[in-house]
Short mmCIF file of C-alpha atoms in Angstrom, two decimals:
data_model
loop_
_atom_site.label_atom_id
_atom_site.label_comp_id
_atom_site.label_asym_id
_atom_site.label_seq_id
_atom_site.Cartn_x
_atom_site.Cartn_y
_atom_site.Cartn_z
CA MET A 1170 -5.25 5.38 -45.26
CA LYS A 1171 -7.79 5.30 -42.55
CA TRP A 1172 -6.31 1.94 -41.21
CA LEU A 1173 -3.20 3.48 -41.14
CA SER A 1174 -4.36 6.56 -39.17
CA VAL A 1175 -6.03 4.69 -36.68
CA VAL A 1176 -2.98 2.65 -36.04
CA ALA A 1177 -1.02 5.82 -36.04
CA VAL A 1178 -3.39 7.09 -33.40
CA ALA A 1179 -3.38 3.61 -31.21
CA ALA A 1180 0.78 3.70 -31.25
CA SER A 1181 0.85 7.29 -30.43
CA ALA A 1182 -1.58 6.52 -27.33
CA LEU A 1183 0.60 4.24 -25.96
CA ALA A 1184 3.65 6.45 -26.20
CA ILE A 1185 3.79 6.98 -22.30
CA ASN A 1186 4.76 5.21 -19.38
CA PRO A 1187 1.40 3.81 -17.08
CA ILE A 1188 1.44 5.15 -13.30
CA GLU A 1189 1.29 2.60 -10.65
CA VAL A 1190 0.54 2.87 -7.07
CA VAL A 1191 3.22 1.68 -4.19
CA GLY A 1192 2.50 2.11 -1.05
CA ASN A 1193 0.86 5.92 -0.69
CA LYS A 1194 2.67 6.90 -3.46
CA PHE A 1195 2.15 7.16 -7.42
CA TYR A 1196 5.19 6.05 -9.48
CA ASP A 1197 5.84 5.86 -13.15
CA SER A 1198 5.84 2.09 -13.80
CA ILE A 1199 8.78 1.83 -16.03
CA THR A 1200 11.21 4.78 -14.51
CA GLY A 1201 10.48 4.10 -11.13
CA GLU A 1202 10.04 8.21 -10.47
CA ARG A 1203 7.45 9.54 -8.64
CA PHE A 1204 4.44 11.08 -10.09
CA MET A 1205 3.04 13.95 -8.57
CA ILE A 1206 -0.72 15.02 -9.86
CA LYS A 1207 -0.33 18.66 -11.56
CA GLY A 1208 -3.99 18.60 -12.60
CA VAL A 1209 -6.87 20.54 -14.17
CA ALA A 1210 -10.35 19.69 -14.10
CA TYR A 1211 -11.72 19.36 -17.29
CA GLN A 1212 -15.20 19.08 -18.58
CA GLN A 1213 -17.99 21.29 -19.50
CA LYS A 1214 -20.92 22.11 -16.88
CA PRO A 1215 -23.70 19.78 -18.27
CA ALA A 1216 -21.63 16.79 -16.71
CA TYR A 1217 -22.44 18.39 -13.07
CA ALA A 1218 -26.11 18.34 -14.07
CA ALA A 1219 -28.69 16.95 -11.57
CA ALA A 1220 -29.50 12.96 -11.45
CA ASP A 1221 -32.56 13.26 -13.59
CA GLU A 1222 -30.73 14.90 -16.41
CA THR A 1223 -28.78 12.46 -18.94
CA SER A 1224 -27.02 14.77 -21.55
CA PHE A 1225 -23.29 15.61 -21.01
CA VAL A 1226 -20.58 16.90 -23.21
CA ASP A 1227 -17.82 14.24 -23.51
CA PRO A 1228 -14.88 16.30 -22.78
CA LEU A 1229 -12.47 13.45 -24.42
CA ALA A 1230 -14.75 12.96 -27.72
CA ASP A 1231 -13.54 16.29 -29.53
CA GLY A 1232 -10.36 15.85 -30.67
CA ASP A 1233 -10.07 19.47 -32.23
CA ALA A 1234 -10.59 20.90 -28.73
CA CYS A 1235 -8.40 18.34 -26.89
CA LYS A 1236 -5.35 19.59 -29.06
CA ARG A 1237 -6.45 23.37 -29.08
CA ASP A 1238 -6.60 23.14 -25.25
CA ILE A 1239 -3.23 21.48 -24.59
CA GLU A 1240 -1.30 24.33 -25.46
CA TYR A 1241 -2.76 26.03 -22.45
CA LEU A 1242 -2.80 23.24 -20.03
CA LYS A 1243 0.73 23.14 -20.73
CA GLN A 1244 1.19 26.62 -19.92
CA LEU A 1245 -0.25 25.40 -16.25
CA ASP A 1246 2.44 22.60 -16.14
CA THR A 1247 -0.23 20.38 -16.52
CA ASN A 1248 0.09 16.54 -16.19
CA THR A 1249 -3.42 15.39 -15.48
CA VAL A 1250 -6.68 16.14 -16.50
CA ARG A 1251 -9.76 14.93 -14.37
CA VAL A 1252 -13.16 14.22 -16.42
CA TYR A 1253 -16.44 13.78 -14.91
CA ALA A 1254 -18.35 11.73 -17.34
CA VAL A 1255 -17.46 10.01 -21.02
CA SER A 1256 -19.56 8.24 -23.24
CA SER A 1257 -18.64 4.68 -23.65
CA ASN A 1258 -19.89 4.57 -27.24
CA GLN A 1259 -17.70 7.49 -28.65
CA SER A 1260 -14.19 7.53 -29.81
CA HIS A 1261 -11.75 8.95 -27.25
CA ASP A 1262 -8.74 7.93 -29.59
CA GLU A 1263 -7.59 11.39 -31.10
CA CYS A 1264 -8.03 12.92 -27.52
CA MET A 1265 -6.06 10.46 -25.63
CA ALA A 1266 -3.23 10.12 -28.53
CA ALA A 1267 -2.83 13.99 -28.03
CA PHE A 1268 -2.96 14.13 -24.15
CA ALA A 1269 -0.25 11.11 -24.18
CA ASP A 1270 2.11 13.23 -26.72
CA ALA A 1271 1.75 16.07 -24.68
CA GLY A 1272 2.48 13.93 -21.20
CA ILE A 1273 -0.82 14.48 -19.71
CA TYR A 1274 -2.77 11.54 -17.86
CA VAL A 1275 -6.45 11.16 -17.48
CA VAL A 1276 -8.21 10.47 -14.03
CA ALA A 1277 -11.91 9.56 -15.20
CA ASP A 1278 -14.88 9.07 -13.12
CA LEU A 1279 -16.77 5.87 -13.94
CA ALA A 1280 -20.54 7.03 -13.23
CA ALA A 1281 -22.65 9.42 -15.45
CA PRO A 1282 -25.06 12.36 -14.34
CA ASP A 1283 -28.03 9.73 -14.34
CA LEU A 1284 -26.19 6.50 -13.45
CA ALA A 1285 -24.10 7.26 -10.44
CA ILE A 1286 -24.21 6.32 -6.41
CA THR A 1287 -25.83 9.25 -5.08
CA SER A 1288 -26.08 11.03 -1.74
CA SER A 1289 -29.81 10.86 -1.54
CA VAL A 1290 -30.92 9.32 1.61
CA ASP A 1291 -32.49 5.87 1.09
CA SER A 1292 -32.10 5.73 -2.65
CA TRP A 1293 -28.51 3.83 -2.12
CA GLU A 1294 -27.49 1.44 -4.40
CA TRP A 1295 -24.69 -0.78 -6.23
CA SER A 1296 -26.92 -2.13 -9.03
CA VAL A 1297 -26.82 -4.40 -12.60
CA LYS A 1298 -27.41 -1.14 -14.40
CA LEU A 1299 -24.53 0.77 -12.72
CA PHE A 1300 -22.04 -1.99 -12.84
CA ASP A 1301 -22.95 -2.34 -16.75
CA ARG A 1302 -22.03 1.37 -17.22
CA TYR A 1303 -18.72 1.32 -15.20
CA LYS A 1304 -17.78 -1.89 -16.82
CA ALA A 1305 -18.28 0.00 -20.30
CA VAL A 1306 -16.21 3.14 -19.13
CA ILE A 1307 -13.29 0.94 -18.43
CA ASP A 1308 -13.52 -1.25 -21.26
CA ASP A 1309 -13.52 2.13 -23.89
CA LEU A 1310 -10.60 3.82 -21.55
CA GLY A 1311 -8.76 0.91 -19.81
CA LYS A 1312 -6.89 0.40 -23.36
CA TYR A 1313 -4.88 3.67 -23.20
CA ASP A 1314 -1.72 3.73 -21.13
CA ASN A 1315 -2.21 7.58 -20.16
CA VAL A 1316 -5.38 6.51 -17.64
CA LEU A 1317 -4.12 7.30 -14.23
CA GLY A 1318 -7.18 5.82 -12.73
CA PHE A 1319 -10.74 5.49 -12.28
CA PHE A 1320 -12.96 7.17 -9.62
CA ALA A 1321 -15.67 4.93 -8.43
CA GLY A 1322 -17.84 7.88 -6.84
CA ASN A 1323 -17.55 11.52 -6.15
CA GLU A 1324 -18.96 13.40 -3.23
CA VAL A 1325 -21.10 10.70 -2.09
CA SER A 1326 -21.15 10.91 1.76
CA ASN A 1327 -20.99 14.22 2.62
CA ALA A 1328 -22.72 14.09 5.99
CA LYS A 1329 -23.38 11.86 8.88
CA ASN A 1330 -27.08 10.82 7.72
CA ASN A 1331 -25.65 9.54 4.39
CA THR A 1332 -22.72 7.72 5.40
CA ASP A 1333 -24.59 4.44 4.45
CA ALA A 1334 -23.83 5.33 0.68
CA SER A 1335 -20.26 4.73 1.34
CA ALA A 1336 -20.56 0.81 1.49
CA PHE A 1337 -21.91 0.87 -2.23
CA VAL A 1338 -19.40 3.07 -3.37
CA LYS A 1339 -16.61 0.69 -1.73
CA ALA A 1340 -18.57 -2.28 -3.22
CA ALA A 1341 -18.06 -0.35 -6.44
CA VAL A 1342 -14.51 0.14 -5.92
CA ARG A 1343 -13.89 -3.81 -5.22
CA ASP A 1344 -15.68 -4.75 -8.17
CA SER A 1345 -14.24 -2.44 -10.58
CA LYS A 1346 -10.80 -3.76 -9.59
CA GLN A 1347 -11.92 -7.19 -9.90
CA TYR A 1348 -13.34 -6.77 -13.18
CA ILE A 1349 -10.14 -4.70 -14.63
CA LYS A 1350 -8.23 -8.05 -13.10
CA ASP A 1351 -10.28 -10.36 -14.81
CA ASN A 1352 -9.59 -8.93 -18.02
CA HIS A 1353 -5.63 -8.50 -17.31
CA ASP A 1354 -5.29 -9.54 -21.07
CA THR A 1355 -7.30 -7.03 -22.34
CA PHE A 1356 -5.99 -3.92 -20.57
CA GLY A 1357 -2.41 -5.30 -19.41
CA ARG A 1358 -2.17 -3.89 -16.11
CA ALA A 1359 -3.78 -3.23 -12.54
CA ILE A 1360 -5.41 0.27 -13.43
CA PRO A 1361 -5.80 2.06 -10.06
CA VAL A 1362 -9.67 2.85 -8.66
CA GLY A 1363 -10.36 5.29 -6.19
CA TYR A 1364 -12.75 7.47 -4.61
CA ALA A 1365 -13.29 11.30 -4.68
CA THR A 1366 -14.85 12.80 -1.42
CA THR A 1367 -15.88 16.00 0.14
CA ASP A 1368 -13.98 17.69 2.72
CA ALA A 1369 -16.69 17.27 5.56
CA ASN A 1370 -15.32 17.83 8.97
CA ASP A 1371 -17.68 15.42 10.83
CA ILE A 1372 -16.77 12.30 8.80
CA ARG A 1373 -13.69 13.54 6.79
CA VAL A 1374 -11.25 11.16 8.64
CA ARG A 1375 -13.57 8.16 9.12
CA THR A 1376 -14.50 7.83 5.40
CA ALA A 1377 -10.57 8.09 4.19
CA HIS A 1378 -9.97 5.37 6.79
CA TYR A 1379 -13.14 2.98 5.57
CA PHE A 1380 -11.88 3.22 1.99
CA ALA A 1381 -8.39 2.59 2.84
CA CYS A 1382 -9.23 -0.11 5.49
CA GLY A 1383 -9.68 -3.88 5.01
CA ASP A 1384 -8.27 -6.60 2.40
CA ALA A 1385 -6.46 -5.07 -0.54
CA ALA A 1386 -9.00 -6.42 -2.96
CA ASP A 1387 -11.56 -4.01 -1.55
CA ARG A 1388 -9.92 -1.19 -0.50
CA ALA A 1389 -9.54 2.01 -2.84
CA ASP A 1390 -6.18 2.21 -4.85
CA PHE A 1391 -6.37 6.00 -4.15
CA PHE A 1392 -8.25 8.62 -2.19
CA GLY A 1393 -9.05 12.25 -3.75
CA ILE A 1394 -10.40 15.20 -1.36
CA SER A 1395 -12.08 18.15 -2.53
CA MET A 1396 -10.01 20.75 -0.49
CA TYR A 1397 -11.29 24.20 -0.74
CA GLU A 1398 -9.77 25.44 2.82
CA TRP A 1399 -6.83 27.66 1.57
CA CYS A 1400 -8.73 30.96 0.51
CA GLY A 1401 -6.95 34.15 -0.40
CA ALA A 1402 -3.49 35.48 -0.20
CA ALA A 1403 -3.68 36.06 3.70
CA VAL A 1404 -3.24 32.34 4.93
CA ASP A 1405 -0.83 29.90 4.99
CA PHE A 1406 0.18 26.49 5.69
CA ASP A 1407 -0.43 26.90 9.23
CA THR A 1408 -3.64 29.09 8.98
CA SER A 1409 -5.24 27.36 6.30
CA GLY A 1410 -6.23 23.92 7.58
CA TYR A 1411 -3.68 22.65 5.38
CA LYS A 1412 -1.32 21.46 7.93
CA ASN A 1413 -4.42 20.18 10.27
CA ARG A 1414 -5.34 17.94 7.01
CA THR A 1415 -1.88 16.75 6.40
CA GLU A 1416 -1.59 15.27 10.15
CA ASP A 1417 -5.24 13.95 9.66
CA TYR A 1418 -3.99 11.84 6.22
CA ALA A 1419 -0.68 11.18 7.78
CA ASP A 1420 -1.34 7.47 8.26
CA MET A 1421 -3.00 7.04 4.94
CA PRO A 1422 -1.48 3.99 3.24
CA ILE A 1423 -2.65 4.91 -0.29
CA PRO A 1424 -2.29 7.86 -2.29
CA VAL A 1425 -4.09 11.10 -1.51
CA PHE A 1426 -4.55 14.00 -3.16
CA PHE A 1427 -6.81 17.16 -3.93
CA SER A 1428 -9.43 15.82 -6.34
CA GLU A 1429 -10.33 19.63 -6.77
CA TYR A 1430 -8.94 22.82 -5.12
CA GLY A 1431 -8.86 26.50 -5.83
CA CYS A 1432 -11.00 28.16 -3.34
CA LEU A 1433 -12.84 31.42 -5.01
CA ASP A 1434 -13.27 34.12 -2.62
CA SER A 1435 -14.77 37.84 -2.46
CA ASP A 1436 -11.23 39.53 -3.01
CA GLY A 1437 -10.71 39.21 -6.65
CA PRO A 1438 -8.62 36.55 -8.83
CA ARG A 1439 -7.46 33.56 -6.98
CA PRO A 1440 -3.81 33.91 -5.97
CA PHE A 1441 -3.00 30.00 -5.91
CA ASN A 1442 -0.46 30.45 -3.25
CA GLU A 1443 -1.15 27.35 -2.12
CA VAL A 1444 0.50 25.59 -4.85
CA ALA A 1445 4.13 26.39 -3.25
CA ALA A 1446 2.64 24.53 0.01
CA LEU A 1447 0.99 21.64 -1.86
CA TYR A 1448 4.46 20.60 -3.65
CA SER A 1449 6.56 21.29 -0.63
CA ASP A 1450 8.44 19.34 1.74
CA ASP A 1451 5.65 19.98 4.29
CA MET A 1452 2.98 18.08 2.21
CA THR A 1453 4.53 15.75 -0.24
CA ASP A 1454 5.28 12.77 2.06
CA VAL A 1455 1.30 12.59 2.63
CA TRP A 1456 0.01 14.04 -0.71
CA SER A 1457 0.45 13.15 -4.16
CA GLY A 1458 -0.56 16.73 -5.72
CA GLY A 1459 -3.71 18.21 -6.70
CA ILE A 1460 -6.48 19.01 -9.64
CA VAL A 1461 -7.29 22.52 -9.94
CA TYR A 1462 -10.94 23.46 -10.34
CA THR A 1463 -11.92 23.91 -13.43
CA TYR A 1464 -10.53 24.78 -16.83
CA GLN A 1465 -13.29 26.27 -18.50
CA GLU A 1466 -15.66 28.94 -17.49
CA GLN A 1467 -18.94 27.71 -16.53
CA GLY A 1468 -20.74 31.02 -15.30
CA ASP A 1469 -19.52 30.46 -11.81
CA ASP A 1470 -16.34 31.97 -11.89
CA TYR A 1471 -14.21 29.33 -11.55
CA GLY A 1472 -12.90 29.01 -15.01
CA LEU A 1473 -9.20 29.25 -15.85
CA VAL A 1474 -10.12 29.91 -19.45
CA SER A 1475 -13.07 30.98 -21.10
CA VAL A 1476 -14.07 29.68 -24.85
CA SER A 1477 -16.21 31.38 -27.29
CA ALA A 1478 -16.74 30.13 -30.75
CA GLY A 1479 -13.58 28.12 -30.59
CA ASN A 1480 -11.48 30.55 -29.32
CA VAL A 1481 -9.43 30.81 -25.93
CA SER A 1482 -8.93 33.69 -23.55
CA THR A 1483 -7.00 33.19 -20.56
CA SER A 1484 -8.11 34.11 -17.15
CA ASP A 1485 -6.25 36.36 -14.27
CA ASP A 1486 -6.53 33.07 -12.57
CA PHE A 1487 -4.69 31.34 -15.21
CA ILE A 1488 -2.16 33.95 -15.26
CA ASN A 1489 -1.96 33.13 -11.44
CA LEU A 1490 -1.67 29.65 -11.23
CA SER A 1491 0.98 29.58 -14.43
CA ALA A 1492 3.14 31.99 -12.52
CA GLN A 1493 2.68 29.79 -9.44
CA MET A 1494 3.59 26.53 -11.20
CA ALA A 1495 6.69 27.80 -12.57
CA GLN A 1496 7.85 29.20 -9.59
CA LEU A 1497 7.99 25.57 -7.96
CA PRO A 1498 11.48 24.27 -7.81
CA SER A 1499 12.57 20.91 -9.16
CA PRO A 1500 11.50 18.14 -7.66
CA SER A 1501 13.76 15.83 -5.68
CA TYR A 1502 11.77 12.49 -4.53
CA SER A 1503 13.17 9.50 -3.95
CA PRO A 1504 12.44 7.29 -6.85
CA ARG A 1505 10.59 3.62 -6.44
CA ALA A 1506 13.00 1.09 -5.56
CA SER A 1507 14.30 -1.48 -8.11
CA ALA A 1508 12.26 -3.97 -9.50
CA SER A 1509 12.84 -6.83 -7.18
CA ALA A 1510 12.77 -4.56 -4.28
CA SER A 1511 9.85 -2.77 -5.30
CA ALA A 1512 8.05 -6.02 -5.79
CA SER A 1513 8.55 -7.08 -2.06
CA ALA A 1514 8.03 -3.39 -1.01
CA SER A 1515 4.86 -3.40 -2.80
CA SER A 1516 3.65 -6.93 -1.39
CA GLU A 1517 4.34 -5.30 2.19
CA GLU A 1518 2.94 -1.99 1.44
CA ALA A 1519 -0.34 -3.71 -0.02
CA SER A 1520 -0.80 -5.84 3.44
CA ALA A 1521 -0.70 -2.18 5.24
CA THR A 1522 -3.88 -0.67 6.37
CA VAL A 1523 -6.02 1.46 8.84
CA ALA A 1524 -8.76 0.17 11.29
CA CYS A 1525 -12.14 0.52 9.82
CA PRO A 1526 -14.42 2.89 11.48
CA ALA A 1527 -16.57 1.48 13.88
CA VAL A 1528 -20.46 1.48 13.25
CA ARG A 1529 -22.12 3.99 15.54
CA PHE A 1530 -25.59 5.25 15.03
CA GLY A 1531 -25.85 8.90 13.77
CA GLU A 1532 -22.11 8.95 13.45
CA TRP A 1533 -21.16 5.97 10.84
CA ASN A 1534 -23.37 3.56 9.28
CA ALA A 1535 -21.34 1.83 6.79
CA SER A 1536 -19.92 -1.81 8.04
CA PRO A 1537 -16.72 -3.40 6.04
CA LYS A 1538 -18.91 -6.26 4.95
CA LEU A 1539 -19.71 -4.64 1.52
CA PRO A 1540 -22.69 -5.22 -0.43
CA PRO A 1541 -23.03 -8.19 -3.18
CA THR A 1542 -21.16 -8.16 -6.81
CA PRO A 1543 -24.44 -7.29 -8.91
CA ASP A 1544 -25.30 -10.35 -11.12
CA ALA A 1545 -27.71 -9.73 -13.79
CA ASP A 1546 -28.22 -13.69 -14.23
CA THR A 1547 -29.41 -14.03 -10.72
CA CYS A 1548 -31.96 -11.09 -11.67
CA ALA A 1549 -33.06 -12.87 -14.82
CA CYS A 1550 -33.38 -16.19 -13.10
CA VAL A 1551 -36.01 -14.96 -10.60
CA VAL A 1552 -37.88 -12.44 -12.51
CA ASN A 1553 -38.35 -15.44 -15.35
CA SER A 1554 -39.40 -17.90 -12.35
CA LEU A 1555 -42.23 -15.34 -11.18
CA GLU A 1556 -46.00 -15.76 -11.65
CA CYS A 1557 -47.30 -12.09 -10.66
CA VAL A 1558 -45.34 -9.25 -12.15
CA VAL A 1559 -45.80 -5.68 -12.39
CA GLU A 1560 -47.33 -4.24 -15.19
CA ASP A 1561 -45.35 -2.57 -18.16
CA PHE A 1562 -47.31 0.76 -17.92
CA VAL A 1563 -46.52 1.19 -14.15
CA ARG A 1564 -44.18 4.08 -14.08
CA GLU A 1565 -40.66 4.04 -11.70
CA GLU A 1566 -41.83 6.70 -9.81
CA ASP A 1567 -45.01 4.80 -8.75
CA TYR A 1568 -43.17 1.90 -7.50
CA ASN A 1569 -42.48 2.97 -4.12
CA GLU A 1570 -46.25 2.58 -3.56
CA LEU A 1571 -46.32 -0.64 -4.53
CA PHE A 1572 -43.57 -1.17 -2.12
CA GLY A 1573 -45.15 0.24 0.69
CA MET A 1574 -48.42 -1.30 0.50
CA VAL A 1575 -46.88 -5.15 -0.21
CA CYS A 1576 -44.34 -4.53 2.71
CA GLY A 1577 -46.48 -2.61 4.99
CA LEU A 1578 -48.63 -5.75 4.90
CA ASP A 1579 -46.04 -8.29 5.39
CA PRO A 1580 -42.31 -7.02 5.72
CA SER A 1581 -41.09 -10.55 5.77
CA LEU A 1582 -42.03 -10.82 2.05
CA CYS A 1583 -39.59 -7.92 1.09
CA GLY A 1584 -36.70 -9.20 2.92
CA ALA A 1585 -34.65 -9.90 -0.40
CA ILE A 1586 -34.95 -6.47 -1.41
CA ASN A 1587 -33.72 -4.90 1.86
CA VAL A 1588 -29.95 -3.82 2.91
CA ASN A 1589 -28.67 -3.02 6.22
CA THR A 1590 -25.20 -1.10 5.74
CA GLY A 1591 -24.64 -1.14 9.47
CA THR A 1592 -24.78 -4.79 9.72
CA GLY A 1593 -23.59 -5.57 6.44
CA LYS A 1594 -26.30 -7.78 5.38
CA TYR A 1595 -28.04 -7.49 1.83
CA GLY A 1596 -30.79 -9.41 0.40
CA GLY A 1597 -30.07 -11.41 -2.38
CA MET A 1598 -32.31 -9.47 -5.15
CA SER A 1599 -30.70 -5.80 -3.81
CA PHE A 1600 -28.84 -5.23 -6.79
CA CYS A 1601 -31.50 -5.77 -9.15
CA SER A 1602 -33.47 -3.27 -11.14
CA MET A 1603 -36.35 -1.50 -9.27
CA ARG A 1604 -38.73 -3.14 -12.11
CA ASP A 1605 -37.34 -6.73 -10.91
CA LYS A 1606 -37.62 -5.98 -7.22
CA VAL A 1607 -41.00 -4.82 -7.63
CA SER A 1608 -42.03 -7.72 -9.29
CA PHE A 1609 -40.57 -9.76 -6.75
CA VAL A 1610 -42.12 -8.68 -3.82
CA LEU A 1611 -45.77 -8.57 -5.64
CA ASP A 1612 -44.98 -12.38 -6.55
CA ALA A 1613 -43.92 -13.12 -2.96
CA PHE A 1614 -47.37 -11.46 -2.08
CA TYR A 1615 -49.53 -13.76 -4.23
CA GLN A 1616 -47.65 -16.99 -3.41
CA ASP A 1617 -48.27 -16.10 0.34
CA GLN A 1618 -52.09 -15.65 -0.42
CA GLY A 1619 -52.31 -18.83 -1.93
CA LYS A 1620 -52.14 -17.72 -5.52
CA ALA A 1621 -55.61 -16.06 -5.30
CA ALA A 1622 -56.65 -14.18 -8.46
CA ASP A 1623 -57.22 -10.56 -6.44
CA ALA A 1624 -53.60 -11.30 -4.73
CA CYS A 1625 -51.81 -10.21 -8.02
CA ASP A 1626 -54.21 -6.94 -9.05
CA TRP A 1627 -52.78 -4.33 -6.88
CA TYR A 1628 -55.52 -2.06 -8.60
CA GLY A 1629 -54.44 -3.49 -12.13
CA ALA A 1630 -50.72 -2.55 -11.52
CA ALA A 1631 -49.63 -6.16 -11.26
CA ARG A 1632 -51.11 -9.10 -13.77
CA ILE A 1633 -50.21 -13.04 -13.48
CA VAL A 1634 -47.70 -14.75 -15.95
CA THR A 1635 -46.74 -17.95 -17.10
CA PRO A 1636 -42.86 -18.55 -15.62
CA ALA A 1637 -40.19 -19.82 -17.77
CA PRO A 1638 -39.07 -23.25 -17.62
CA VAL A 1639 -36.05 -23.03 -15.00
CA ASP A 1640 -32.68 -24.96 -15.19
CA ASP A 1641 -30.37 -26.25 -12.50
CA SER A 1642 -28.20 -23.16 -12.40
CA CYS A 1643 -31.15 -20.82 -12.34
CA LYS A 1644 -32.54 -22.94 -9.13
CA ALA A 1645 -29.26 -22.37 -7.56
CA LYS A 1646 -29.50 -18.66 -8.08
CA ILE A 1647 -33.04 -18.31 -7.17
CA ALA A 1648 -32.69 -20.45 -4.05
CA ALA A 1649 -29.48 -18.24 -2.92
CA ALA A 1650 -31.31 -14.90 -3.86
CA SER A 1651 -34.57 -15.71 -2.26
CA SER A 1652 -32.91 -17.02 0.84
CA GLN A 1653 -30.67 -13.92 1.86
CA THR A 1654 -33.32 -11.88 3.59
CA VAL A 1655 -32.52 -8.76 5.43
CA ARG A 1656 -34.74 -6.76 8.19
CA PRO A 1657 -33.72 -2.96 7.26
CA TRP A 1658 -33.56 -2.04 11.18
#
């Protein structure tokens, strides 16, 4: 009986047509009908915790809650939910099957609160550990046909002084797409991978163009924007900023949608009169819908419902949004072309792109030359070959002091761990763990000092070890990593 129930869940989860990207729009991959996102953010507050907090509530791991909430999501005409963090070691069969049965797709962030590319200056990286997290989530959710796609980053570059971070997010997009492609036999399709950005005035267009430019293998499949410009009932398409934003993104060759929307002002419940504009002819040629923030109340007054002891209470926001969705006219979008014509069109549209933003000091500092794909074998080969390594008891928060001492004495010893997003140059060890990188520079100093015993001490923070034998494949990786050096300025 248990085996039969698992089969039933899997079959149910497959009873929905996957969504595909053709040009700047989403389509049902089987019927060819255009797909417009009518979404709701679906995650409890702990998923938005600070980066040093590891706990979060997986919204797709509670089958009873998902089934309970579907009734309310359908009252909002929801066809998509966004989840910001999931656990790759919990079962999502029950929720995904229930959503599939209800015609609801999922767009999932690949990061976690403690494993993400962040906007913090000088802490950007696309590392082995991060890539392992992304692959684990893709492996877990990629088997469900109602996964619309994955976000490789969320609101990372939000000002001119952290545009560097976009290079690492775009590398994450590239590598996640390639991982899905390499495992096509497992996933059965090209699951779209995109990015969700903040509506930052001074970098919004450059950010969009950066993720949509370049080779098809490198660029995002879709682009989401957190859009909170339409506030209250007194504004309209022209005065809210929606008209200007539609003009800003009119040249985007990939689907663009609101990854969050629903401005909260001081005049009471949100009227959601922007819904009529978002799904009108004024916007639908450029935009592919949006995701309202957020389903469950988290103490910030954005919740459409409140949940207490498993019981759901709807808010005035919920009532207003439901009414606005119910008033939308039946859509009359042009379908995707026939299969043969679509294949030709897809090929042509896949080559369509926009110019990458120019690197300018203080304005944009992310080159289209992206960081390398993280390679755990390279890190292991290098570390196993070292003769001076950091002591196990040294805390990660103390690594920067060691980096500062070694690199301050001789910056050339740290070239393999450096990055320069402006020039698009990345050290051969830049994707390895902090522990691996600090051991690498300690050993570089030790070798530079002729292996003097006191050159591998650092007040007891380092120790001399016997390196492991190195085979030919490792020799090549070590040579490549050591030769790829970068000046950080």
